[in-house]
Coordinates of N, CA and C in Angstrom, one line a residue:
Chain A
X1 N 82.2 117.4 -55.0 CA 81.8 116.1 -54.5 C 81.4 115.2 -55.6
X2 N 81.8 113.7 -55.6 CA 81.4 113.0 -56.5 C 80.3 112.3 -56.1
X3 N 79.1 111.8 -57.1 CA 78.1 111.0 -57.0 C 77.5 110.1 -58.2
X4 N 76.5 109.5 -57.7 CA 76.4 108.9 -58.6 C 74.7 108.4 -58.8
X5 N 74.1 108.7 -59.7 CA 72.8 108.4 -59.6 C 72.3 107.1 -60.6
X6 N 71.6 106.3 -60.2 CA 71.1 105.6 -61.3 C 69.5 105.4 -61.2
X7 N 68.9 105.8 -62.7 CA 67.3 106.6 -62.9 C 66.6 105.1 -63.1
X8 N 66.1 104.7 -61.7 CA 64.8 103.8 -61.6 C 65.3 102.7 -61.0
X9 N 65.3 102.0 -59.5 CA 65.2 101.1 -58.8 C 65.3 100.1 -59.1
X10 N 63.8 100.3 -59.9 CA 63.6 98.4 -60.5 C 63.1 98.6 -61.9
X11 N 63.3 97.7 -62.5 CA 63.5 97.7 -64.2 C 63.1 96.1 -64.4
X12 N 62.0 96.2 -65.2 CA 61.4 94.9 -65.6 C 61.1 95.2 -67.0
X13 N 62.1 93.7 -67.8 CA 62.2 93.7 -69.3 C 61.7 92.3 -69.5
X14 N 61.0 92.0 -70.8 CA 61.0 90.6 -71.0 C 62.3 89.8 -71.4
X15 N 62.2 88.6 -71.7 CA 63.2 87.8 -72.2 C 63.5 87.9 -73.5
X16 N 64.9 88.4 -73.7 CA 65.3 88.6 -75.1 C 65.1 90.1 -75.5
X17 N 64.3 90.9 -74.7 CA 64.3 92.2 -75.2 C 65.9 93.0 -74.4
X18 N 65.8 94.0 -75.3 CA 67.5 94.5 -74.5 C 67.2 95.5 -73.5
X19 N 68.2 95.5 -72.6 CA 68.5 95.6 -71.2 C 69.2 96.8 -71.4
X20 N 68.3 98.2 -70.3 CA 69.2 99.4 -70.7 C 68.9 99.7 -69.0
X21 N 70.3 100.0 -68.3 CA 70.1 100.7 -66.8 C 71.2 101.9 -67.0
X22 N 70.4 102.6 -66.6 CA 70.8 104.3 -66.7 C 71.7 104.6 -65.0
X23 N 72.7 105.3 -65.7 CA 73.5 105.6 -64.5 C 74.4 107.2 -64.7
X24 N 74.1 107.8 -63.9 CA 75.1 109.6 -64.7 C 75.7 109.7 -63.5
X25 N 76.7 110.1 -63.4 CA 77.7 110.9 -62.1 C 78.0 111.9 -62.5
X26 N 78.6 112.4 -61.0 CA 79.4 114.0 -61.1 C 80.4 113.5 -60.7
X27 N 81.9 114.2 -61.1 CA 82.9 114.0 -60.5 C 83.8 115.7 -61.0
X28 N 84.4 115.6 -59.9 CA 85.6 116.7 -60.7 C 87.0 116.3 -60.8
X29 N 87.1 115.3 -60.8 CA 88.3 114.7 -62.0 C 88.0 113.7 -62.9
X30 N 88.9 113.3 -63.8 CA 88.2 112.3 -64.8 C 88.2 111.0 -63.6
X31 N 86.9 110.3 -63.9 CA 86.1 109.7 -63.6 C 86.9 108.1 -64.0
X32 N 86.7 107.2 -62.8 CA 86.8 105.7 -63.1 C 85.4 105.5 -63.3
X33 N 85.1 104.5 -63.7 CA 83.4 103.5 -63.3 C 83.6 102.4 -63.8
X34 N 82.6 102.2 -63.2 CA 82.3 100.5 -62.9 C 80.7 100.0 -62.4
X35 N 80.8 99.2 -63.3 CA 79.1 98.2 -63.0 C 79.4 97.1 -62.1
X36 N 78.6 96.9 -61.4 CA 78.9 95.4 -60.5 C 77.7 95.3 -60.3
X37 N 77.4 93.6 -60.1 CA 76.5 93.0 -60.4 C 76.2 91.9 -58.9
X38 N 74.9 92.1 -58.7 CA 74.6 91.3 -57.1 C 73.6 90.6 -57.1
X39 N 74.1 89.3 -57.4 CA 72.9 88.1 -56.9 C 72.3 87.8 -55.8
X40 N 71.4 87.5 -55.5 CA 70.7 87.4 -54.1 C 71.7 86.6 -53.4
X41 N 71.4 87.1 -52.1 CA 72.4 86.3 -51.1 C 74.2 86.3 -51.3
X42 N 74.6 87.5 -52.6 CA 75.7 86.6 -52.3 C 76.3 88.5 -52.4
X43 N 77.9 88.5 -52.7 CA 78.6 90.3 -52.8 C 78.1 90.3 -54.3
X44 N 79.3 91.6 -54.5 CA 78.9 92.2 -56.0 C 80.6 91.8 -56.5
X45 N 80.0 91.3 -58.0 CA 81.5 91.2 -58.7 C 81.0 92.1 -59.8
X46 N 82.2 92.4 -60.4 CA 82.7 93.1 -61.0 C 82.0 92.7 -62.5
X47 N 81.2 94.1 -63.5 CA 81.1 93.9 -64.4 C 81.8 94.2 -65.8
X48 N 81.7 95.2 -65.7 CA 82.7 95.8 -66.6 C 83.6 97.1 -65.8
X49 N 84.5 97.9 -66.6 CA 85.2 99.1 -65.7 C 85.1 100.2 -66.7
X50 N 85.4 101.5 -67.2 CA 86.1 102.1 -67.5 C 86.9 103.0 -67.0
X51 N 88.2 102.7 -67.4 CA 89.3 103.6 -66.7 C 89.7 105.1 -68.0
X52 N 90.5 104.5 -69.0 CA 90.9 105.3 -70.3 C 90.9 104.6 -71.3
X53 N 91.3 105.5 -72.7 CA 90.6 104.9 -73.6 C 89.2 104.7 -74.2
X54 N 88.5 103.5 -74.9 CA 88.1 103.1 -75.6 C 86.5 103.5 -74.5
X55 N 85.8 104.5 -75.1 CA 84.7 104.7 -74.8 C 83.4 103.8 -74.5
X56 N 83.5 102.8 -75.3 CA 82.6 101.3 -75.1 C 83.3 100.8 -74.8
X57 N 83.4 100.0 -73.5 CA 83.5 98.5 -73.0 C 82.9 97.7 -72.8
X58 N 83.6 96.5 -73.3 CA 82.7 95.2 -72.9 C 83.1 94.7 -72.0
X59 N 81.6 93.7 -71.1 CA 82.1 92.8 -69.9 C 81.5 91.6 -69.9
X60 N 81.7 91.0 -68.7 CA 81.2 89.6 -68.6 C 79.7 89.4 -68.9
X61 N 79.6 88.3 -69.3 CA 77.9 88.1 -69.7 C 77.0 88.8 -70.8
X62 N 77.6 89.6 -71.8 CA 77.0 90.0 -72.6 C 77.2 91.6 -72.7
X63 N 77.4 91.9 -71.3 CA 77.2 93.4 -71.1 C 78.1 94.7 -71.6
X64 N 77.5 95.6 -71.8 CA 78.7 96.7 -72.0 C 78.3 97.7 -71.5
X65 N 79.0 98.9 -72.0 CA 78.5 100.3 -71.4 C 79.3 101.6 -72.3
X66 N 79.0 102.7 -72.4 CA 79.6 104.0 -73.1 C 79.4 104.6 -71.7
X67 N 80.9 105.5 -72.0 CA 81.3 106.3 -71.4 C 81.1 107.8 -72.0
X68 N 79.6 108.6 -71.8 CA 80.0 109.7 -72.6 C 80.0 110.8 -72.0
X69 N 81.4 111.5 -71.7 CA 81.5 112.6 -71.0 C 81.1 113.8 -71.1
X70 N 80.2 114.2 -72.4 CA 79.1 115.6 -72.6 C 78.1 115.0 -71.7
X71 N 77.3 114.3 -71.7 CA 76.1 113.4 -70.6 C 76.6 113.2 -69.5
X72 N 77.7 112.9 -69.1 CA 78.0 112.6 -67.6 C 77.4 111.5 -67.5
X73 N 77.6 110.3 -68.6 CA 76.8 109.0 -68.1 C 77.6 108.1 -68.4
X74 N 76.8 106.5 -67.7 CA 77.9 105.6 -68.0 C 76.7 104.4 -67.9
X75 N 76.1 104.2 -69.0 CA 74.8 103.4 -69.3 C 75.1 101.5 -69.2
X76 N 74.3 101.1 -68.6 CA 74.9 99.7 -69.2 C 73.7 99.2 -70.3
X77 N 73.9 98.0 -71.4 CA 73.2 97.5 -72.3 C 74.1 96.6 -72.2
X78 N 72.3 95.6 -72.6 CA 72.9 93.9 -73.2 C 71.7 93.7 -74.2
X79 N 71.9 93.3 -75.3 CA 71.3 93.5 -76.5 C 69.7 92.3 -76.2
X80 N 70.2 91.2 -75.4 CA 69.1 90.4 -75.2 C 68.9 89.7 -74.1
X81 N 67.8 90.0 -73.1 CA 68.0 90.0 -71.9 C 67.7 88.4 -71.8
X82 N 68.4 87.6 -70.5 CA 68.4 85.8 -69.9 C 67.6 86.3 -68.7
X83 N 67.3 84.9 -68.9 CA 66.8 84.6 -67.2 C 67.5 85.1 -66.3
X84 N 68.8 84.8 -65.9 CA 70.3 84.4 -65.5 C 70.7 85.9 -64.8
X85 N 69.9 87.0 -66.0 CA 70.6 88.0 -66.0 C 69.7 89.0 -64.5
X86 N 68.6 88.6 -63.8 CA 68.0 88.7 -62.4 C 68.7 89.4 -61.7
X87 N 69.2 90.0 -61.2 CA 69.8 90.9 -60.0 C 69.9 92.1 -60.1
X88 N 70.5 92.4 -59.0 CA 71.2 94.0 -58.8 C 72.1 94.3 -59.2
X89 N 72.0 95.4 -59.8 CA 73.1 95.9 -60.4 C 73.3 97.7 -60.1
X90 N 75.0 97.6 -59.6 CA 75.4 99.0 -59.1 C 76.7 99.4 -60.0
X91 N 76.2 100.8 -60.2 CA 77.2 101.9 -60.8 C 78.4 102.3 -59.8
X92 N 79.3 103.1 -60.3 CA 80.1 103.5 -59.3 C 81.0 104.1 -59.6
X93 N 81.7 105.2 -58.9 CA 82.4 106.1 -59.4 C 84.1 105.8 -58.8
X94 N 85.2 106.1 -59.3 CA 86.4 106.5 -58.4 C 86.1 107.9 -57.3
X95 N 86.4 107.6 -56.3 CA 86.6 108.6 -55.7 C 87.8 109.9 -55.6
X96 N 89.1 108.7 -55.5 CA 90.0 109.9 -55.7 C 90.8 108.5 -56.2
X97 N 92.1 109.7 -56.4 CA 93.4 109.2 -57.0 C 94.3 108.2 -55.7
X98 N 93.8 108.9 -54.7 CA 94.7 107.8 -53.8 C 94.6 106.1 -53.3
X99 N 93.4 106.6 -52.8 CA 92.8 105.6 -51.8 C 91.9 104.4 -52.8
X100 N 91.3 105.5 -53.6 CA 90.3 104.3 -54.7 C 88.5 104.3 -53.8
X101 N 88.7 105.0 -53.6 CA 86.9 105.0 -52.9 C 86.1 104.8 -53.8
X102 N 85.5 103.9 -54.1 CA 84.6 104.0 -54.6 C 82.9 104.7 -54.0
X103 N 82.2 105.4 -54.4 CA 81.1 106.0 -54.4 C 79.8 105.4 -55.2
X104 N 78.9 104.1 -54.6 CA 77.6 103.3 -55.2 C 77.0 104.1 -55.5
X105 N 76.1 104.0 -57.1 CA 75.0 104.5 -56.8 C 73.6 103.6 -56.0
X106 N 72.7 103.9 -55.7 CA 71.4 103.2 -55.2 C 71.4 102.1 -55.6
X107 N 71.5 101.4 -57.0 CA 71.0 100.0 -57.3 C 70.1 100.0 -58.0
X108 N 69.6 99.1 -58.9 CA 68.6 99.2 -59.9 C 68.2 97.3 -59.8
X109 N 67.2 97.0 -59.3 CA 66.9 95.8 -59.5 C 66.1 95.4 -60.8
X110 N 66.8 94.6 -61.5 CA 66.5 94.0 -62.9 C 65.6 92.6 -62.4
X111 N 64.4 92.7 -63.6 CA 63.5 91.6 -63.4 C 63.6 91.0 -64.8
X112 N 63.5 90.0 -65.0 CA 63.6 89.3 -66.1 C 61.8 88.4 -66.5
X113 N 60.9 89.0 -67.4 CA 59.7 87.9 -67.3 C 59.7 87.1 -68.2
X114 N 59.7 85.8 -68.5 CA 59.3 85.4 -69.2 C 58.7 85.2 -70.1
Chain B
X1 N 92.3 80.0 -54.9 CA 92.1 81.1 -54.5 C 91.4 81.9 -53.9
X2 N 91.2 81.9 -52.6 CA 90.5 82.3 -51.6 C 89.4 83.7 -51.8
X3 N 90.6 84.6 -51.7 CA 89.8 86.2 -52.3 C 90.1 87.1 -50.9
X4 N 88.8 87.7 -50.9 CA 88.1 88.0 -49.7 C 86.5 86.8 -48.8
X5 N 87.6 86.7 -47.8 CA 87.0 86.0 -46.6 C 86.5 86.8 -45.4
X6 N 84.9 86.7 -45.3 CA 84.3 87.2 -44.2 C 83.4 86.5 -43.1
X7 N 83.5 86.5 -42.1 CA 83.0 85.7 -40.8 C 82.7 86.7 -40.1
X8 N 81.2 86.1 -39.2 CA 79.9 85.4 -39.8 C 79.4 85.3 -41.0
X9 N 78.5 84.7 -41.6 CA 77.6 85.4 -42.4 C 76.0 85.6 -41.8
X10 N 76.1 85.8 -40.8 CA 74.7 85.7 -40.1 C 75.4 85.9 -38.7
X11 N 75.0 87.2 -37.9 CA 74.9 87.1 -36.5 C 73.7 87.8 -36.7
X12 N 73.3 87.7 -35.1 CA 71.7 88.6 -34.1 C 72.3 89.2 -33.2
X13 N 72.6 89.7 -32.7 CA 72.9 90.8 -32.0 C 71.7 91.4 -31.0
X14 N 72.1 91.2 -29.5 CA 70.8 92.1 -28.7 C 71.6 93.7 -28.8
X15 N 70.6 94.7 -28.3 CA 71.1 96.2 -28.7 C 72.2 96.3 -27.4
X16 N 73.2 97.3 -27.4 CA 74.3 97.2 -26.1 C 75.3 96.0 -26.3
X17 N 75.3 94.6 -27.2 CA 76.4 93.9 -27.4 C 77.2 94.4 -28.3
X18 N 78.4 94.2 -28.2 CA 79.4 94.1 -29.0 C 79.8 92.9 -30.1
X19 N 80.6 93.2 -31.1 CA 81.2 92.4 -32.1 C 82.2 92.5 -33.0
X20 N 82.9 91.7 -33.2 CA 84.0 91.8 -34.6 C 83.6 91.3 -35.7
X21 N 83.1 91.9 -36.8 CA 83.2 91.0 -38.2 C 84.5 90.9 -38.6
X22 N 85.2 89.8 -39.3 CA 86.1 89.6 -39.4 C 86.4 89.4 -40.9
X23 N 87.5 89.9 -41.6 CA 87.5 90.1 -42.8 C 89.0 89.6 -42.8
X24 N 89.6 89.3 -44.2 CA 90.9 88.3 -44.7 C 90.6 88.4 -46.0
X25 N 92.0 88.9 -46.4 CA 92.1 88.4 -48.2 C 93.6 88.2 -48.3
X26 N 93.5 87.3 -49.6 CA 95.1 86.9 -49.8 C 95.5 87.0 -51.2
X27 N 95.2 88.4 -51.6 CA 95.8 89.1 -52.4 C 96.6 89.7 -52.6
X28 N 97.2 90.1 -51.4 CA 98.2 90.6 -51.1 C 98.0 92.3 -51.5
X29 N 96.5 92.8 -51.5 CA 96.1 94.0 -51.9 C 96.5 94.8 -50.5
X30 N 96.7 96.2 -51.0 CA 97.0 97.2 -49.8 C 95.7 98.1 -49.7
X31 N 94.6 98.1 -50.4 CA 93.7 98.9 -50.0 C 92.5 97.8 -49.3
X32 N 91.6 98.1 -48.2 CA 90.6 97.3 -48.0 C 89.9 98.5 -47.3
X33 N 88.5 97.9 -47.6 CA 87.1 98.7 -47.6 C 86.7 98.0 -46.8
X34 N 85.6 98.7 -45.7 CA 83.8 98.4 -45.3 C 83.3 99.0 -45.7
X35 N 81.9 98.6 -46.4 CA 80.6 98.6 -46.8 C 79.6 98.2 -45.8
X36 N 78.4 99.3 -45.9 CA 77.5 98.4 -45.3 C 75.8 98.7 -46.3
X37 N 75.1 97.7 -46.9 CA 74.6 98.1 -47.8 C 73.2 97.6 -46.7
X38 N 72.3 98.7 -47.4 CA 70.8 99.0 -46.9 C 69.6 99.0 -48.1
X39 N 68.8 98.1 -47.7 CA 67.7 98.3 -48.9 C 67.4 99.7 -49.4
X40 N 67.6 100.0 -50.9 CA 67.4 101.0 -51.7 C 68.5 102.3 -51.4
X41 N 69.5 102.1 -50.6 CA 70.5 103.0 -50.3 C 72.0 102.5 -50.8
X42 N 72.2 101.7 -51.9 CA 73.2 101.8 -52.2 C 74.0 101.0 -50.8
X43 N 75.8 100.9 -51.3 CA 76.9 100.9 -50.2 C 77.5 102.1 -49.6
X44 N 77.4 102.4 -48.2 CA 78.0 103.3 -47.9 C 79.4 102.9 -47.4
X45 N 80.3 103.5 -47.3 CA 81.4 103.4 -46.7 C 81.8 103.7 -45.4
X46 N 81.9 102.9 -44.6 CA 82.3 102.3 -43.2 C 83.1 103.3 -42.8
X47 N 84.4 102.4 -43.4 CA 85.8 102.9 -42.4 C 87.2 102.1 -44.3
X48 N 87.9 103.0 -44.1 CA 89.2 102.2 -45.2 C 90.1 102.1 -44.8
X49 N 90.9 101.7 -45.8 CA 92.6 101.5 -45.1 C 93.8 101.4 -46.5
X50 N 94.5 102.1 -46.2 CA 95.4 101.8 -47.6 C 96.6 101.6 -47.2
X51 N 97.1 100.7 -45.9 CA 98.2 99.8 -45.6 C 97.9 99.7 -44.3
X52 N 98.9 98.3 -43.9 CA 99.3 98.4 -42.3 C 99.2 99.3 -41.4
X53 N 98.0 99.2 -40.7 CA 98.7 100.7 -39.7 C 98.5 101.9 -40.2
X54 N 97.2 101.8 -40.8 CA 96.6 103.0 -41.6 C 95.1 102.8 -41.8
X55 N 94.2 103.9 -41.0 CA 93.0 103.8 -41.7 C 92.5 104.9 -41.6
X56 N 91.0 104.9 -42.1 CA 90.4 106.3 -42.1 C 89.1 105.8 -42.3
X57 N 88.3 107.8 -41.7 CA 87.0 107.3 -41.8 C 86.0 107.3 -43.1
X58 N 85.4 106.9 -43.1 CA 84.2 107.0 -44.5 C 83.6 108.0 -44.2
X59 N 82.2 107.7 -45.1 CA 80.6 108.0 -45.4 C 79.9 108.3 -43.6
X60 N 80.1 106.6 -43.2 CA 79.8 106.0 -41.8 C 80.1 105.6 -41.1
X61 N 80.9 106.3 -40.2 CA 81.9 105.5 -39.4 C 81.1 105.2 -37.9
X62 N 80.2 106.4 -37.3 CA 79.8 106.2 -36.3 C 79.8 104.9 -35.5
X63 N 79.8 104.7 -34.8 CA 79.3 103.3 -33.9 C 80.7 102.1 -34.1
X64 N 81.7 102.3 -35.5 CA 82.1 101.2 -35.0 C 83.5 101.7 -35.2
X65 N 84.4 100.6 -34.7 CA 86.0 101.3 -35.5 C 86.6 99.7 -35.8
X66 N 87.7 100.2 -36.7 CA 88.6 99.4 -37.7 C 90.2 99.1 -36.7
X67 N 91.1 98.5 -37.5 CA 92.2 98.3 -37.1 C 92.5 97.5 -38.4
X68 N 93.8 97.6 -38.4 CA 94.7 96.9 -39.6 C 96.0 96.6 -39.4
X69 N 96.2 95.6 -38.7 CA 97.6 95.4 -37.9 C 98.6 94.3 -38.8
X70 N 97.8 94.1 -40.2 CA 98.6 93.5 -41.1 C 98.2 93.3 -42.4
X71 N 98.4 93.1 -43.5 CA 98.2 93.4 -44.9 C 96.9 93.1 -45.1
X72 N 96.8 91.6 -44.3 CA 95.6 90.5 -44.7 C 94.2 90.9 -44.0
X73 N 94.3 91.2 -43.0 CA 93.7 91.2 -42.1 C 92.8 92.9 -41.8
X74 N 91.4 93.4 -41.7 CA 90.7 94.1 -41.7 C 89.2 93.9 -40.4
X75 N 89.5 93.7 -39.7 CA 88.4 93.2 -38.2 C 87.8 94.4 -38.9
X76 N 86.2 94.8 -38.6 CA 85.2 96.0 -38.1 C 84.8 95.7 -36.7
X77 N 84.9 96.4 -35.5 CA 84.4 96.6 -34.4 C 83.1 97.1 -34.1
X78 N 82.0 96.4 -33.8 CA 80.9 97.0 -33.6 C 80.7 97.1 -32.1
X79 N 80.8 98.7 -31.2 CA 80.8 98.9 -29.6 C 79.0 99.4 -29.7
X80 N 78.3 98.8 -28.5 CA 77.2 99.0 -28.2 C 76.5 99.3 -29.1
X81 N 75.9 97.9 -29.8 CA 75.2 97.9 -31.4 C 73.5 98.4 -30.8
X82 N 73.2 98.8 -31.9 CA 72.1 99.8 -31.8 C 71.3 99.2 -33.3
X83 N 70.0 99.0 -33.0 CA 69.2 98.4 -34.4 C 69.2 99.7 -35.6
X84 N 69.8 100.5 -35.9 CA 70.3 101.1 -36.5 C 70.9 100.2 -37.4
X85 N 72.7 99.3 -37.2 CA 73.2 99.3 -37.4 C 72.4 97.4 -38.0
X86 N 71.5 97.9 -37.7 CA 71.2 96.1 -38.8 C 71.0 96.5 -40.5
X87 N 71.9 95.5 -40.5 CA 72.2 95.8 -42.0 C 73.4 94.7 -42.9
X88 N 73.2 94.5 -44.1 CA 74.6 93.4 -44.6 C 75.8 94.3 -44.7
X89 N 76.9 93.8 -44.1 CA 78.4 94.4 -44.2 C 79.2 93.8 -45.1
X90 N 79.7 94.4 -46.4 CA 80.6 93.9 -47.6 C 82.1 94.7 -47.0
X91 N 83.1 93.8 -46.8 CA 84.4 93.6 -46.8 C 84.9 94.0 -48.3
X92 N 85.8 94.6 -48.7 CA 86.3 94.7 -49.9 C 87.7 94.8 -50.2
X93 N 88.4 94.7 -51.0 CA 89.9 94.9 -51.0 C 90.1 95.6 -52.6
X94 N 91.2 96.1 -52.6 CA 91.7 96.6 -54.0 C 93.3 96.7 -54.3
X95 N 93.6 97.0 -55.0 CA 95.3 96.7 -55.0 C 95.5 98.3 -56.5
X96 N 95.2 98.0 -57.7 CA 95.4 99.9 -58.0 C 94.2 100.6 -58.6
X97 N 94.4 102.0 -58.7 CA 93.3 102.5 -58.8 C 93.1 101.9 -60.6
X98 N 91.4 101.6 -60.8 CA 91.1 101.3 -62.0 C 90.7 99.6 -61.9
X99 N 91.4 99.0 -61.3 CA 91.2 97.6 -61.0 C 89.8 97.2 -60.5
X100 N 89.2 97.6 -59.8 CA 87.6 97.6 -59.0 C 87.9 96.8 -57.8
X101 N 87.3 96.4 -57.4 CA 87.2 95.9 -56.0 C 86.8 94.6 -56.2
X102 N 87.4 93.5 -54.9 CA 86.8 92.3 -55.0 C 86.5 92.4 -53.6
X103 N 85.0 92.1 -53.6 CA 84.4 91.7 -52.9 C 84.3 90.8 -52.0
X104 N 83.9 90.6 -50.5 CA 83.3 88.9 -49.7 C 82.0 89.3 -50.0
X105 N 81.5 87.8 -49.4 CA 80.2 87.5 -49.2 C 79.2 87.9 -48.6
X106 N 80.1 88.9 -47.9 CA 79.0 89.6 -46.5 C 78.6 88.9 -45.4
X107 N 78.4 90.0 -44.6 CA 77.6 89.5 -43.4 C 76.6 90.3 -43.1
X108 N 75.5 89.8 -42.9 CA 74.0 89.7 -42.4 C 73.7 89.6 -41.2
X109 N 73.7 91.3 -40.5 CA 73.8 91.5 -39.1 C 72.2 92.0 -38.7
X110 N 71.9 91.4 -37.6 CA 70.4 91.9 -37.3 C 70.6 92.4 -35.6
X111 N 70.5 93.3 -35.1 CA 70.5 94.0 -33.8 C 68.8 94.0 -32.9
X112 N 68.7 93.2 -32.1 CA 67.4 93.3 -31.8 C 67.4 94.2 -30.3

């Protein structure tokens, strides 16, 4: 069965310090992921993905992530945290080859202080 | 470019009524998802569909059922809602695996 955990709810960083949300899954095939990102009141779009290939990707707004398959993690970082950058943010696994299920983890709410 | 389109974004609901949230995308994607996301529990999975005239169950299917009588189009049926079932519903679509999902806006269901 595939899952997905991400270690700590809520995460409060100052402004400008860098932004690390921790996310590991299990899967027993090679693994899609994906970060998506949820503003109050509104869905989740899309932050970054990794499908194959290139073990760091980059995404919108600064962000990126490693894919390291001895860890079973898929971490996101942004070197200097915004105001802007305030929300929820969800991990997520491929489910299978067919269908594309994706599997959320819990969510990690990012606080940004001043 | 539209996306994914969802109606309401806000119903109330007494417990024992029924409802359709209503979902649309014009992507011409063949996969579409329900979501229903709950404070501190992540999105669980509804009900899917990976064409016309094809669906299946999730995570959560209890309480409600789907239909997909054409590419665009993804209704959720909620039969004798139960405050259980209050919670925001994310609509989603996809087109191949690796692509991610594009999301609606949700709807913001409260069952009293």
């Amino acid at each position: 069965a595939q899952s997905v955990t991400q270690l700590g709810s809520h995460v409060s960083v100052s402004e400008g310090a860098l932004v690390l949300l921790r996310c590991n899954y299990s899967s027993s095939v090679p693994p899609y992921l994906f970060w998506y990102v949820q503003y109050p009141n509104q869905g989740l779009q899309l932050l970054l993905k990794y499908t194959t290939g290139a073990t760091l990707v980059k995404g919108i707004n600064g962000f990126e992530a490693e894919f390291k398959k001895s860890e079973t993690s898929f971490h996101l970082t942004k070197p200097s945290a915004h105001m802007s950058d305030a929300a929820e943010y969800f991990c997520a696994v491929n489910l299978s080859q067919g269908a594309q299920k994706l599997v959320f983890g819990q969510g990690t709410r990012l606080t940004i202080n001043p | 470019n539209a996306g994914v389109t969802q109606t309401p974004k806000f119903r109330i609901l007494k417990i024992g009524q029924s409802m359709t949230l209503q979902c649309t995308q014009d992507m011409n994607h063949n996969y579409m998802y329900w979501y229903r996301q709950d404070p501190g529990m992540g999105l669980k999975l509804i009900y899917y569909s990976v064409g016309a005239g094809i669906t299946d169950k999730g995570e959560v299917p209890n309480g409600y059922n789907v239909s997909r009588s054409t590419t665009e189009d993804f209704p959720l049926r909620l039969e004798l809602a139960a405050p259980s079932q209050t919670s925001v519903y994310f609509c989603a679509s996809s087109s191949l695996r690796g692509r991610g999902y594009t999301f609606g806006s949700g709807t913001r269901l409260t069952v009293v």
